[in-house]
């Protein structure tokens, strides 16, 4: 019996020890010396596990086991990774001895953090107003933190991509930790994202966001989330182009959701995303699709691919708000209140990109579709590709109104085009159709030797569809051009072109059989115009010697027949013929010289033939003078000015502006106008034997006995 009693006694003592020891240990933690020892132990374990130096100003433990930390700081070398004013941790302390920390909850206020070099490709820094973690299990041996839930508010986060091509001489080892997140809620925060060199930055203001199923590996720099939903109240895109110009694009309030997103050092995967702006019908935009991007796809020969399938509908308010800075000024007044719908599907890499679908449409306005491929994108010599386009226009009246084309109409048309690239050679073959008519353009350019060529064919295009207020009708013509070089002053530059008008209907007239040919060879340009139809029979030739210092030109025109009566000029039959010659010289600045004559003129009416007198023309200019003369029979016309062309044009423009101003004010100030007048002399005199008198007599039945006109203006002598 005594033996049994003793056994039961020791069993009771053992059981009491097992039950009371944890309670006793917990009680000991409320004793300050024991607290300090426990915290030092925890800090030592955490420092060893993270590789960081962890310090704090004060620690307190309250019932049942809440740890209060003040001014907690974690540093790596000389850099501060984390600093927070206050942290409260609800801790399961027993797991420390097993190198595990079971945390029921964490509350953090006023924190500052900086990833420094812990993440090789990215720098993350910012501030947190409040952070609450509902539950955490941390395995210090496996270096893994599991967050079942968290909420963040008043957070400012700045993310910058690093240039990994620059050699960093500072020794840095990525933090070998992994973090799993069940759900994170974010409120009233701001996030900034910057690419390498800050060529692109995105600044967002977040109303609310929810991240579910997050997985972060700091050592491998991989990030993935099962789903992400965000409501954004402000979004600003800022870009720098190749010229260094910075452009900012504000984007209205936006909401988006992502599913299955993964980002790592290899690439980005967005299996499903949806972004929308606005809430009102007709002002709401959305973009959805999936993107799979392997960063190595931008490296030739890597064999990896990228793919993107995107659908979008952009409201006119968002288009004008986002792209307004890039659109022509004032177009917002005429831009149609219709959505722009887009569908884009591309896949491939730098070796070959397949453009499966590009489809843009605006209901009742236009529809554009394209597909094709581009290969060897980074090799100028071997680059090749093809894009096939199909365009249908409907109501483009807003373009006409914006351009101020009151007498012009833009009718519905269709365009089919095939564009190709091979090395530095580009080619296009396009057909535009309107009704029964068509316009066919085929051409190309080789940038290696700046050689180019194109052919144009217009068949039965009804011009009345484009100019309904005019009496113009069907047009048929052909044109071609072929050349090389772009410097007109170089003798190596050459060009050959031709335009042939085969038929144009204007009112009751049929204008056809007209040809203009152009040739540029070894610094000399020639033009030749021939017409042979019921209205006019003529031949004109012009030659221009192009020089860097001066340009010389000659011109001759032989008009065998002009039927003025067919053109609606004159009361009866009137046919004219003449010869016209002209030669000149210019420095393309202030100096011009022209000498010409009109001779061998003949005017034939129904029963009479007239032979008008020859007309001689002289025109000379310099930097400070202008001389113009014309003589025909007893007619003399002369103009003199003590000004160059630019100076005279400027002063006459100033006089016209001042006169208009005074007329609007209904107050004529002659003294003000007088001092602005340029120095000019003009004279006209004629009797009865001159072309003017003959034309008035034959065409209008008027008799001219004579004219005498003298004009002089000077700032000192008045008119």
XYZ file of C-alpha atoms in Angstrom:
719
model
C 0.000 0.000 0.000
C 2.828 2.374 0.863
C 4.492 1.586 -2.435
C 1.303 2.424 -4.349
C 0.913 5.604 -2.320
C 4.480 6.650 -3.130
C 4.026 5.908 -6.853
C 0.864 8.032 -6.975
C 2.657 10.818 -5.095
C 5.521 10.973 -7.607
C 3.106 10.735 -10.544
C 1.180 13.703 -9.116
C 4.391 15.680 -8.668
C 5.475 14.896 -12.243
C 2.076 15.826 -13.674
C 1.974 19.071 -11.699
C 5.470 19.912 -12.938
C 4.446 19.372 -16.560
C 1.303 21.445 -16.157
C 2.739 24.243 -14.018
C 6.118 24.726 -15.701
C 4.758 26.515 -18.871
C 2.522 28.634 -16.646
C 5.491 29.423 -14.436
C 7.589 30.366 -17.468
C 4.856 32.693 -18.731
C 4.657 34.337 -15.288
C 8.427 34.793 -15.294
C 8.172 36.734 -18.594
C 6.356 39.534 -16.785
C 9.430 40.091 -14.592
C 11.574 42.855 -16.261
C 14.947 41.026 -16.034
C 13.372 37.900 -17.522
C 11.720 40.068 -20.225
C 15.048 41.572 -21.211
C 16.662 38.122 -21.416
C 13.815 36.741 -23.535
C 13.799 39.718 -25.884
C 17.566 39.577 -26.286
C 17.200 35.901 -27.114
C 14.454 36.598 -29.654
C 16.431 39.440 -31.249
C 19.520 37.253 -31.472
C 17.551 34.452 -33.149
C 15.848 36.916 -35.537
C 19.152 38.645 -36.369
C 20.803 35.310 -37.076
C 17.906 34.184 -39.229
C 17.635 37.387 -41.296
C 21.300 38.375 -41.400
C 20.377 41.876 -40.207
C 21.216 43.894 -37.115
C 18.016 44.477 -35.149
C 17.719 47.041 -32.355
C 15.042 48.870 -30.393
C 14.659 51.522 -27.692
C 12.138 49.880 -25.367
C 10.238 46.624 -25.031
C 7.235 45.720 -22.947
C 5.232 42.522 -22.445
C 1.622 42.618 -21.332
C -0.914 39.889 -20.573
C -1.299 37.368 -22.014
C 1.775 37.627 -24.288
C 1.733 40.882 -26.239
C 5.121 42.349 -27.063
C 5.300 46.111 -27.462
C 8.358 47.437 -29.295
C 9.289 51.098 -29.619
C 11.584 52.505 -32.313
C 12.403 49.144 -33.851
C 15.240 49.382 -36.395
C 16.662 46.725 -38.729
C 19.882 47.510 -40.566
C 22.027 45.702 -43.092
C 25.540 47.092 -42.988
C 25.180 50.877 -42.879
C 21.747 50.870 -44.557
C 18.431 50.990 -42.711
C 16.027 48.347 -43.997
C 13.189 49.045 -41.551
C 12.326 51.585 -38.878
C 9.010 51.855 -37.084
C 7.817 53.970 -34.209
C 5.686 51.248 -32.585
C 5.039 47.540 -33.103
C 2.690 45.314 -31.109
C 3.161 41.536 -31.578
C 0.825 38.870 -30.197
C 3.404 36.092 -29.883
C 3.426 32.309 -29.267
C 6.839 32.360 -27.576
C 7.171 28.612 -27.084
C 8.050 28.051 -30.735
C 11.242 30.138 -30.484
C 13.090 27.191 -28.981
C 12.124 25.152 -32.063
C 13.324 28.023 -34.320
C 9.719 28.770 -35.202
C 7.734 31.862 -34.325
C 3.973 31.608 -34.145
C 2.526 35.129 -34.313
C -1.175 35.671 -33.812
C -1.111 39.324 -34.936
C 1.179 42.274 -35.650
C 0.281 45.959 -35.502
C 2.759 48.488 -36.880
C 2.497 52.268 -36.980
C 4.593 54.896 -38.766
C 7.073 52.634 -40.503
C 9.831 53.453 -43.013
C 11.409 50.749 -45.179
C 14.012 50.368 -47.935
C 14.930 47.168 -49.766
C 18.427 48.550 -50.601
C 20.161 45.665 -52.465
C 18.079 42.806 -51.054
C 16.212 42.476 -54.389
C 18.739 42.496 -57.278
C 16.480 43.790 -60.063
C 14.308 46.171 -58.054
C 14.536 48.886 -55.418
C 11.531 49.285 -53.096
C 11.255 52.087 -50.546
C 8.507 54.011 -48.793
C 6.450 54.646 -45.675
C 3.549 52.861 -43.984
C 0.970 54.644 -41.864
C -0.557 51.513 -40.338
C 0.030 47.791 -40.881
C -2.002 44.994 -39.309
C -1.204 41.297 -39.803
C -3.900 38.959 -38.536
C -1.734 35.892 -38.219
C 1.769 34.759 -39.116
C 3.758 31.549 -38.896
C 7.501 32.013 -39.398
C 9.994 29.189 -39.830
C 13.461 30.601 -39.101
C 15.216 27.443 -40.299
C 13.399 27.341 -43.647
C 13.380 31.164 -43.748
C 9.731 31.314 -44.688
C 7.015 33.684 -43.461
C 3.341 32.822 -43.916
C 0.811 35.651 -43.678
C -2.798 34.565 -43.617
C -4.126 38.124 -43.748
C -2.976 41.730 -43.564
C -4.176 45.286 -44.068
C -2.164 48.391 -44.984
C -3.263 52.015 -44.967
C -1.625 55.382 -45.671
C 1.221 53.692 -47.514
C 3.625 55.454 -49.895
C 5.540 52.970 -52.041
C 8.244 53.728 -54.626
C 9.424 50.929 -56.950
C 12.396 51.468 -59.292
C 13.832 48.946 -61.752
C 17.611 48.478 -61.561
C 20.007 48.450 -64.508
C 21.508 44.981 -64.078
C 23.903 45.584 -66.994
C 25.945 48.000 -64.845
C 28.603 46.249 -62.789
C 28.093 46.826 -59.073
C 31.341 46.562 -57.112
C 29.457 46.458 -53.791
C 29.121 42.956 -52.401
C 25.447 42.194 -51.835
C 23.611 38.958 -51.241
C 19.841 38.757 -51.826
C 17.822 38.044 -48.684
C 17.138 34.254 -48.717
C 13.550 34.502 -47.525
C 10.158 33.531 -48.950
C 6.806 35.095 -48.010
C 3.376 33.619 -48.616
C 0.338 35.867 -48.364
C -3.245 34.696 -47.958
C -4.918 38.104 -48.393
C -3.760 41.700 -48.164
C -6.056 44.747 -48.150
C -4.625 48.178 -48.999
C -6.368 51.518 -48.399
C -5.607 55.169 -49.197
C -2.111 54.617 -50.514
C 0.179 55.812 -53.301
C 2.453 53.717 -55.501
C 5.148 54.986 -57.893
C 6.886 52.819 -60.508
C 10.003 53.868 -62.460
C 11.751 52.033 -65.285
C 15.524 52.062 -65.735
C 16.668 55.645 -66.319
C 13.157 56.864 -65.410
C 12.180 56.837 -69.103
C 8.724 55.738 -67.951
C 7.121 56.381 -64.587
C 3.671 55.558 -63.248
C 2.247 57.307 -60.184
C -1.013 55.967 -58.755
C -3.351 56.883 -55.937
C -5.119 53.778 -54.596
C -8.509 53.960 -52.904
C -8.556 50.258 -52.150
C -6.845 47.070 -53.277
C -6.995 43.391 -52.403
C -4.229 40.850 -53.080
C -5.032 37.162 -52.691
C -2.714 34.178 -52.881
C 0.580 36.060 -52.982
C 3.938 34.304 -53.144
C 7.215 36.283 -52.862
C 10.717 34.810 -53.060
C 13.268 37.544 -52.304
C 16.284 35.378 -53.123
C 14.998 34.312 -56.557
C 13.230 37.656 -57.174
C 9.942 35.954 -58.071
C 6.507 37.427 -57.336
C 3.105 35.899 -58.007
C -0.499 36.515 -56.966
C -3.619 34.439 -57.482
C -5.789 37.554 -57.849
C -5.473 41.324 -57.554
C -8.299 43.869 -57.465
C -7.534 47.602 -57.360
C -9.592 50.809 -57.342
C -7.455 53.803 -58.380
C -8.514 57.416 -57.936
C -5.570 58.920 -59.860
C -3.014 57.658 -62.342
C -0.256 59.666 -64.042
C 2.023 58.319 -66.776
C 5.221 60.242 -67.448
C 7.464 59.399 -70.416
C 10.716 60.702 -71.885
C 11.198 60.357 -75.650
C 14.484 59.986 -77.533
C 14.876 63.771 -77.754
C 14.682 64.105 -73.962
C 11.221 65.696 -73.968
C 9.112 64.703 -70.949
C 5.378 64.115 -71.490
C 2.735 63.526 -68.829
C -0.528 61.655 -69.410
C -3.207 61.860 -66.684
C -5.581 58.869 -66.587
C -9.008 59.053 -64.925
C -10.069 56.938 -61.944
C -9.469 53.297 -62.743
C -10.263 49.851 -61.402
C -8.592 46.608 -62.441
C -8.308 43.003 -61.454
C -5.593 40.435 -62.191
C -5.630 36.666 -61.806
C -2.693 34.259 -61.630
C -0.104 37.017 -62.013
C 3.573 36.093 -61.785
C 6.656 38.334 -62.022
C 10.218 37.082 -61.752
C 13.659 37.616 -63.230
C 12.623 35.598 -66.288
C 9.422 37.386 -67.211
C 5.874 38.502 -66.460
C 2.731 36.403 -66.730
C -0.761 37.928 -66.612
C -3.154 35.068 -67.467
C -6.172 37.333 -67.000
C -6.550 41.056 -66.424
C -9.423 43.530 -66.642
C -9.126 47.315 -66.334
C -11.959 49.807 -66.507
C -12.470 53.523 -65.949
C -15.574 55.548 -65.175
C -19.021 54.429 -64.135
C -21.368 56.332 -66.448
C -22.601 54.675 -69.631
C -20.826 56.054 -72.685
C -17.902 57.350 -70.633
C -16.571 54.004 -69.462
C -13.464 52.368 -70.933
C -12.109 48.873 -70.415
C -9.043 46.851 -71.362
C -8.889 43.076 -70.854
C -6.815 40.123 -71.987
C -3.737 38.116 -71.138
C -0.021 38.797 -71.450
C 2.878 36.360 -71.269
C 6.248 38.083 -71.485
C 9.622 36.388 -71.272
C 12.350 39.012 -70.890
C 14.653 36.868 -73.021
C 12.220 37.302 -75.912
C 13.971 40.622 -76.507
C 17.302 38.824 -76.961
C 17.854 37.522 -80.519
C 18.337 33.770 -80.726
C 17.152 33.098 -77.161
C 14.249 30.977 -78.379
C 11.774 32.274 -75.803
C 8.510 33.993 -76.702
C 6.090 36.670 -75.662
C 2.356 36.720 -76.360
C -0.383 39.263 -75.816
C -4.114 39.125 -76.458
C -5.851 42.390 -75.662
C -9.372 43.697 -76.126
C -10.321 47.260 -75.336
C -13.078 49.819 -75.639
C -11.985 53.413 -75.021
C -14.540 56.160 -74.499
C -14.062 59.464 -76.296
C -13.672 61.281 -72.952
C -10.787 59.009 -71.936
C -9.130 59.292 -75.367
C -9.242 63.079 -75.238
C -8.161 63.108 -71.597
C -5.300 60.638 -71.950
C -4.031 61.381 -75.475
C -5.208 64.976 -75.746
C -1.652 66.331 -75.560
C -0.699 64.280 -78.636
C -3.776 65.121 -80.732
C -4.050 68.180 -83.014
C -4.998 71.298 -81.105
C -8.717 72.063 -81.143
C -9.847 68.634 -82.396
C -11.704 67.957 -79.125
C -14.473 70.276 -80.377
C -15.174 67.977 -83.327
C -14.142 64.534 -82.052
C -17.164 62.174 -82.179
C -18.698 60.985 -78.893
C -18.146 57.342 -79.843
C -15.981 54.584 -78.341
C -12.842 53.294 -80.039
C -12.769 49.506 -79.960
C -9.522 47.582 -80.300
C -8.472 43.943 -80.534
C -4.770 43.054 -80.664
C -3.117 39.642 -80.727
C 0.659 39.265 -81.169
C 3.208 36.587 -80.337
C 6.876 35.876 -80.947
C 10.278 37.350 -80.145
C 13.036 39.466 -81.649
C 13.621 36.749 -84.247
C 10.016 36.787 -85.469
C 6.820 38.473 -84.296
C 3.486 37.280 -85.654
C 0.795 39.953 -85.741
C -2.257 37.695 -85.692
C -4.821 40.451 -85.254
C -4.907 44.224 -85.099
C -8.468 45.501 -85.303
C -9.505 49.085 -84.565
C -13.037 50.292 -85.082
C -15.188 53.292 -84.273
C -18.870 52.611 -85.063
C -20.172 54.585 -88.072
C -16.730 56.235 -88.494
C -13.997 53.801 -89.525
C -12.836 50.185 -89.310
C -9.158 49.140 -89.571
C -7.804 45.584 -89.608
C -4.257 44.306 -90.125
C -2.242 41.109 -89.803
C 1.216 39.896 -90.770
C 4.673 39.326 -89.343
C 8.036 40.992 -88.722
C 11.278 38.943 -88.559
C 14.867 39.766 -87.479
C 13.718 42.923 -85.803
C 17.152 43.986 -84.562
C 19.019 43.428 -87.861
C 18.670 46.306 -90.324
C 20.122 44.300 -93.204
C 18.137 41.076 -92.690
C 14.899 42.534 -91.331
C 11.830 41.385 -93.247
C 8.108 41.535 -92.733
C 4.656 41.984 -94.176
C 1.482 43.651 -92.954
C -1.811 43.385 -94.834
C -4.318 46.183 -94.163
C -8.037 46.493 -94.735
C -9.594 49.876 -93.976
C -13.185 50.996 -94.312
C -14.176 54.600 -93.728
C -17.734 55.695 -93.136
C -18.584 59.096 -91.686
C -15.408 61.217 -91.402
C -17.273 64.488 -91.278
C -15.515 65.487 -88.028
C -12.190 65.541 -89.935
C -13.671 67.841 -92.580
C -15.124 70.193 -89.980
C -11.874 70.281 -87.993
C -9.875 71.104 -91.144
C -12.369 73.829 -92.107
C -13.068 72.268 -95.510
C -16.474 73.811 -96.084
C -16.666 72.858 -99.767
C -15.147 69.410 -99.340
C -16.794 66.105 -98.460
C -15.065 62.900 -97.335
C -17.235 60.030 -98.582
C -17.122 56.417 -97.440
C -14.269 54.431 -98.995
C -12.410 51.128 -98.667
C -8.655 50.637 -98.707
C -6.714 47.411 -99.140
C -2.949 47.579 -98.705
C 0.030 45.239 -98.613
C 3.129 46.698 -96.951
C 6.464 44.881 -96.893
C 9.975 45.400 -95.559
C 13.180 43.648 -96.566
C 16.343 44.993 -94.994
C 16.228 48.740 -95.555
C 13.823 48.406 -98.457
C 10.151 49.269 -97.910
C 7.315 48.599 -100.344
C 3.581 49.281 -100.417
C 0.776 48.257 -102.748
C -2.614 49.834 -101.985
C -5.980 50.135 -103.698
C -8.603 52.659 -102.597
C -12.123 52.165 -103.899
C -15.030 54.596 -104.023
C -18.136 53.534 -105.895
C -17.085 52.271 -109.344
C -13.809 54.176 -109.191
C -10.444 53.230 -107.752
C -7.020 54.626 -106.908
C -4.099 52.208 -107.136
C -0.717 53.158 -105.625
C 2.359 50.959 -105.759
C 5.822 52.057 -104.680
C 8.871 51.559 -102.572
C 12.064 53.071 -101.202
C 15.509 51.647 -100.490
C 17.211 53.583 -97.694
C 20.630 52.107 -98.484
C 20.952 54.157 -101.678
C 17.871 56.419 -101.246
C 16.372 54.977 -104.412
C 12.602 55.237 -104.728
C 9.809 54.669 -107.188
C 6.025 54.774 -107.310
C 3.148 54.395 -109.734
C -0.346 55.863 -109.420
C -3.462 54.940 -111.352
C -6.784 56.758 -110.892
C -9.759 55.255 -112.700
C -13.232 56.802 -112.925
C -13.148 58.519 -109.523
C -16.192 60.777 -109.301
C -14.713 64.004 -107.926
C -18.236 65.329 -107.360
C -18.407 62.955 -104.370
C -15.541 64.922 -102.810
C -16.581 68.408 -104.018
C -20.383 68.358 -104.178
C -20.596 72.120 -104.597
C -18.508 72.059 -107.776
C -19.315 70.878 -111.279
C -16.332 68.558 -111.497
C -16.980 64.957 -112.549
C -15.096 61.727 -113.228
C -11.297 61.711 -113.172
C -8.926 59.235 -114.808
C -5.165 59.721 -114.753
C -1.873 57.931 -114.253
C 1.414 59.015 -112.704
C 4.841 57.591 -112.039
C 8.072 58.667 -110.389
C 11.494 57.067 -110.116
C 14.637 58.522 -108.638
C 17.570 58.369 -106.284
C 19.054 60.852 -103.829
C 17.386 63.635 -101.846
C 19.790 66.568 -102.217
C 18.569 68.649 -105.210
C 21.935 70.485 -105.352
C 23.920 67.267 -105.790
C 24.684 66.257 -109.377
C 24.350 62.611 -108.290
C 20.640 63.124 -107.546
C 18.294 61.968 -110.290
C 14.547 61.887 -110.876
C 12.150 60.995 -113.650
C 8.415 61.506 -113.336
C 5.272 61.774 -115.392
C 1.602 62.664 -114.916
C -0.869 61.810 -117.662
C -4.426 63.174 -117.513
C -6.607 60.844 -119.527
C -10.028 62.251 -118.731
C -11.623 64.893 -116.504
C -15.232 65.993 -116.748
C -15.888 69.611 -115.749
C -19.373 70.998 -116.338
C -19.941 70.312 -120.060
C -16.228 70.047 -120.833
C -14.242 66.868 -121.376
C -10.585 67.565 -120.629
C -8.200 64.851 -121.716
C -4.890 64.069 -123.388
C -2.639 66.163 -121.130
C 0.842 65.116 -120.028
C 3.461 66.587 -117.701
C 6.949 65.057 -117.654
C 9.807 65.931 -115.285
C 13.502 65.014 -115.384
C 16.365 65.841 -113.011
C 19.813 64.834 -114.174
C 23.273 66.164 -113.275
C 21.937 69.335 -111.682
C 19.533 70.285 -114.495
C 15.777 69.899 -114.145
C 13.458 69.947 -117.144
C 9.666 70.070 -117.334
C 7.564 69.412 -120.388
C 3.810 69.964 -120.643
C 1.727 68.913 -123.651
C -2.042 69.256 -124.104
C -4.147 68.345 -127.113
C -7.894 68.452 -126.628
C -10.944 70.470 -127.657
C -10.065 73.299 -125.255
C -6.338 73.784 -125.638
C -3.461 72.596 -127.770
C -0.158 73.627 -126.245
C 3.413 72.643 -125.572
C 5.541 74.061 -122.782
C 9.155 73.418 -121.832
C 11.121 74.639 -118.832
C 14.736 74.107 -117.883
C 16.348 74.876 -114.536
C 20.056 74.740 -113.723
C 20.155 74.162 -109.975
C 23.170 75.541 -108.102
C 23.928 76.154 -104.441
C 24.731 79.831 -105.068
C 22.366 80.654 -107.944
C 19.673 79.003 -110.024
C 19.096 79.749 -113.706
C 15.910 78.935 -115.594
C 14.453 79.186 -119.066
C 10.872 78.672 -120.173
C 9.062 78.501 -123.478
C 5.380 78.038 -124.201
C 3.727 77.473 -127.542
C -0.045 77.795 -127.442
C -1.394 76.531 -130.725
C -5.005 76.915 -129.697
C -7.103 78.108 -126.741
C -10.866 77.967 -127.176
C -12.050 80.829 -124.942
C -15.669 80.380 -125.991
C -15.598 76.741 -124.809
C -14.344 78.042 -121.476
C -17.311 80.428 -121.274
C -15.242 83.547 -122.044
C -16.602 85.929 -124.689
C -19.968 86.304 -126.330
C -19.026 84.499 -129.528
C -16.454 82.149 -130.938
C -12.956 83.193 -129.872
C -9.797 81.123 -130.404
C -6.286 82.310 -129.538
C -2.714 81.188 -130.161
C 0.648 82.613 -129.038
C 4.280 81.957 -128.174
C 5.718 82.728 -124.756
C 9.389 82.646 -123.758
C 11.042 83.411 -120.438
C 14.479 83.064 -118.869
C 15.757 84.089 -115.479
C 18.166 83.704 -112.603
C 17.863 83.731 -108.795
C 19.782 83.072 -105.598
C 16.474 81.894 -104.016
C 16.725 84.770 -101.507
C 16.546 88.409 -102.687
C 17.997 88.466 -106.203
C 15.726 87.606 -109.128
C 15.957 88.347 -112.852
C 13.323 87.579 -115.467
C 13.219 88.520 -119.155
C 10.356 87.348 -121.320
C 8.165 88.020 -124.279
C 4.777 87.030 -125.666
C 4.752 87.078 -129.449
C 3.174 85.572 -132.563
C -0.272 86.108 -131.023
C -3.438 85.455 -132.990
C -7.083 85.968 -132.026
C -9.707 84.417 -134.296
C -13.415 85.239 -134.018
C -16.180 83.838 -136.195
C -15.333 86.138 -139.112
C -12.169 88.041 -138.171
C -8.553 87.276 -137.294
C -6.582 89.683 -135.076
C -2.828 89.825 -134.607
C -2.095 91.482 -131.224
C 1.176 93.236 -130.659
C 4.093 91.522 -128.980
C 4.602 91.985 -125.234
C 8.057 92.327 -123.657
C 8.571 91.760 -119.914
C 11.503 92.672 -117.633
C 11.732 92.035 -113.903
C 14.778 92.579 -111.657
C 15.250 92.612 -107.886
C 18.123 93.041 -105.459
C 18.369 93.441 -101.704
C 17.338 97.127 -101.930
C 15.520 97.629 -105.262
C 12.799 96.282 -107.536
C 12.295 97.043 -111.247
C 9.403 95.741 -113.356
C 8.610 96.777 -116.959
C 6.165 95.645 -119.645
C 5.855 97.111 -123.182
C 3.359 96.273 -125.935
C 2.585 98.644 -128.827
C 1.935 102.054 -127.309
C 1.403 100.619 -123.808
C 4.092 101.252 -121.190
C 3.965 99.809 -117.671
C 6.726 100.442 -115.116
C 7.187 99.823 -111.382
C 10.131 100.984 -109.215
C 10.784 100.480 -105.487
C 13.706 101.301 -103.222
C 13.107 98.111 -101.258
C 13.916 94.439 -101.586
C 11.093 91.918 -101.954
C 11.023 90.915 -98.272
C 11.271 94.512 -97.044
C 8.543 95.714 -99.424
C 6.224 92.853 -98.463
C 6.747 93.590 -94.766
C 6.018 97.326 -95.104
C 2.953 96.819 -97.304
C 1.661 94.275 -94.787
C 2.143 96.753 -91.951
C 0.267 99.456 -93.911
C -2.598 97.063 -94.613
C -2.820 96.077 -90.948
C -2.828 99.689 -89.775
C -5.424 100.699 -92.387
C -7.725 97.844 -91.353
C -7.322 98.874 -87.707
C -8.250 102.489 -88.515
C -11.199 101.450 -90.686
C -12.583 99.324 -87.859
C -12.198 102.296 -85.505
C -13.810 104.572 -88.124
C -10.949 107.031 -87.655
C -8.491 107.725 -90.488
C -5.067 108.922 -89.335
C -3.292 110.032 -92.515
C -0.090 111.076 -90.764
C 0.258 107.617 -89.214
C -0.189 105.953 -92.615
C 2.126 108.438 -94.344
C 5.214 107.596 -92.275
C 4.650 103.875 -92.937
C 4.557 104.145 -96.757
C 7.450 102.512 -98.668
C 9.200 104.430 -101.510
C 7.479 103.305 -104.750
C 6.783 104.644 -108.274
C 4.320 103.167 -110.753
C 3.288 104.394 -114.217
C 0.891 103.133 -116.914
C 0.203 104.801 -120.216
C -1.396 103.558 -123.418
C -3.388 104.681 -126.441
C -5.446 102.698 -128.911
C -2.709 100.414 -130.303
C -2.047 97.807 -127.607
C -3.229 94.338 -126.488
C -5.532 95.741 -123.802
C -7.463 97.883 -126.247
C -7.675 95.048 -128.744
C -8.983 92.548 -126.158
C -11.638 94.975 -124.854
C -12.752 95.663 -128.389
C -12.965 92.022 -129.478
C -14.341 90.429 -126.339
C -16.575 93.134 -124.837
C -17.156 95.551 -127.720
C -15.523 98.430 -125.827
C -13.309 101.149 -127.333
C -10.290 102.319 -125.347
C -8.916 105.731 -126.363
C -6.145 105.932 -123.777
C -4.998 105.589 -120.164
C -2.519 107.627 -118.154
C -1.769 106.606 -114.551
C 1.036 107.820 -112.265
C 1.636 106.761 -108.663
C 4.328 107.833 -106.194
C 4.505 107.092 -102.472
C 7.114 108.264 -99.993
C 7.129 108.701 -96.223
C 8.421 112.274 -96.690
C 6.392 113.415 -99.719
C 3.109 111.585 -99.088
C 1.126 110.118 -102.017
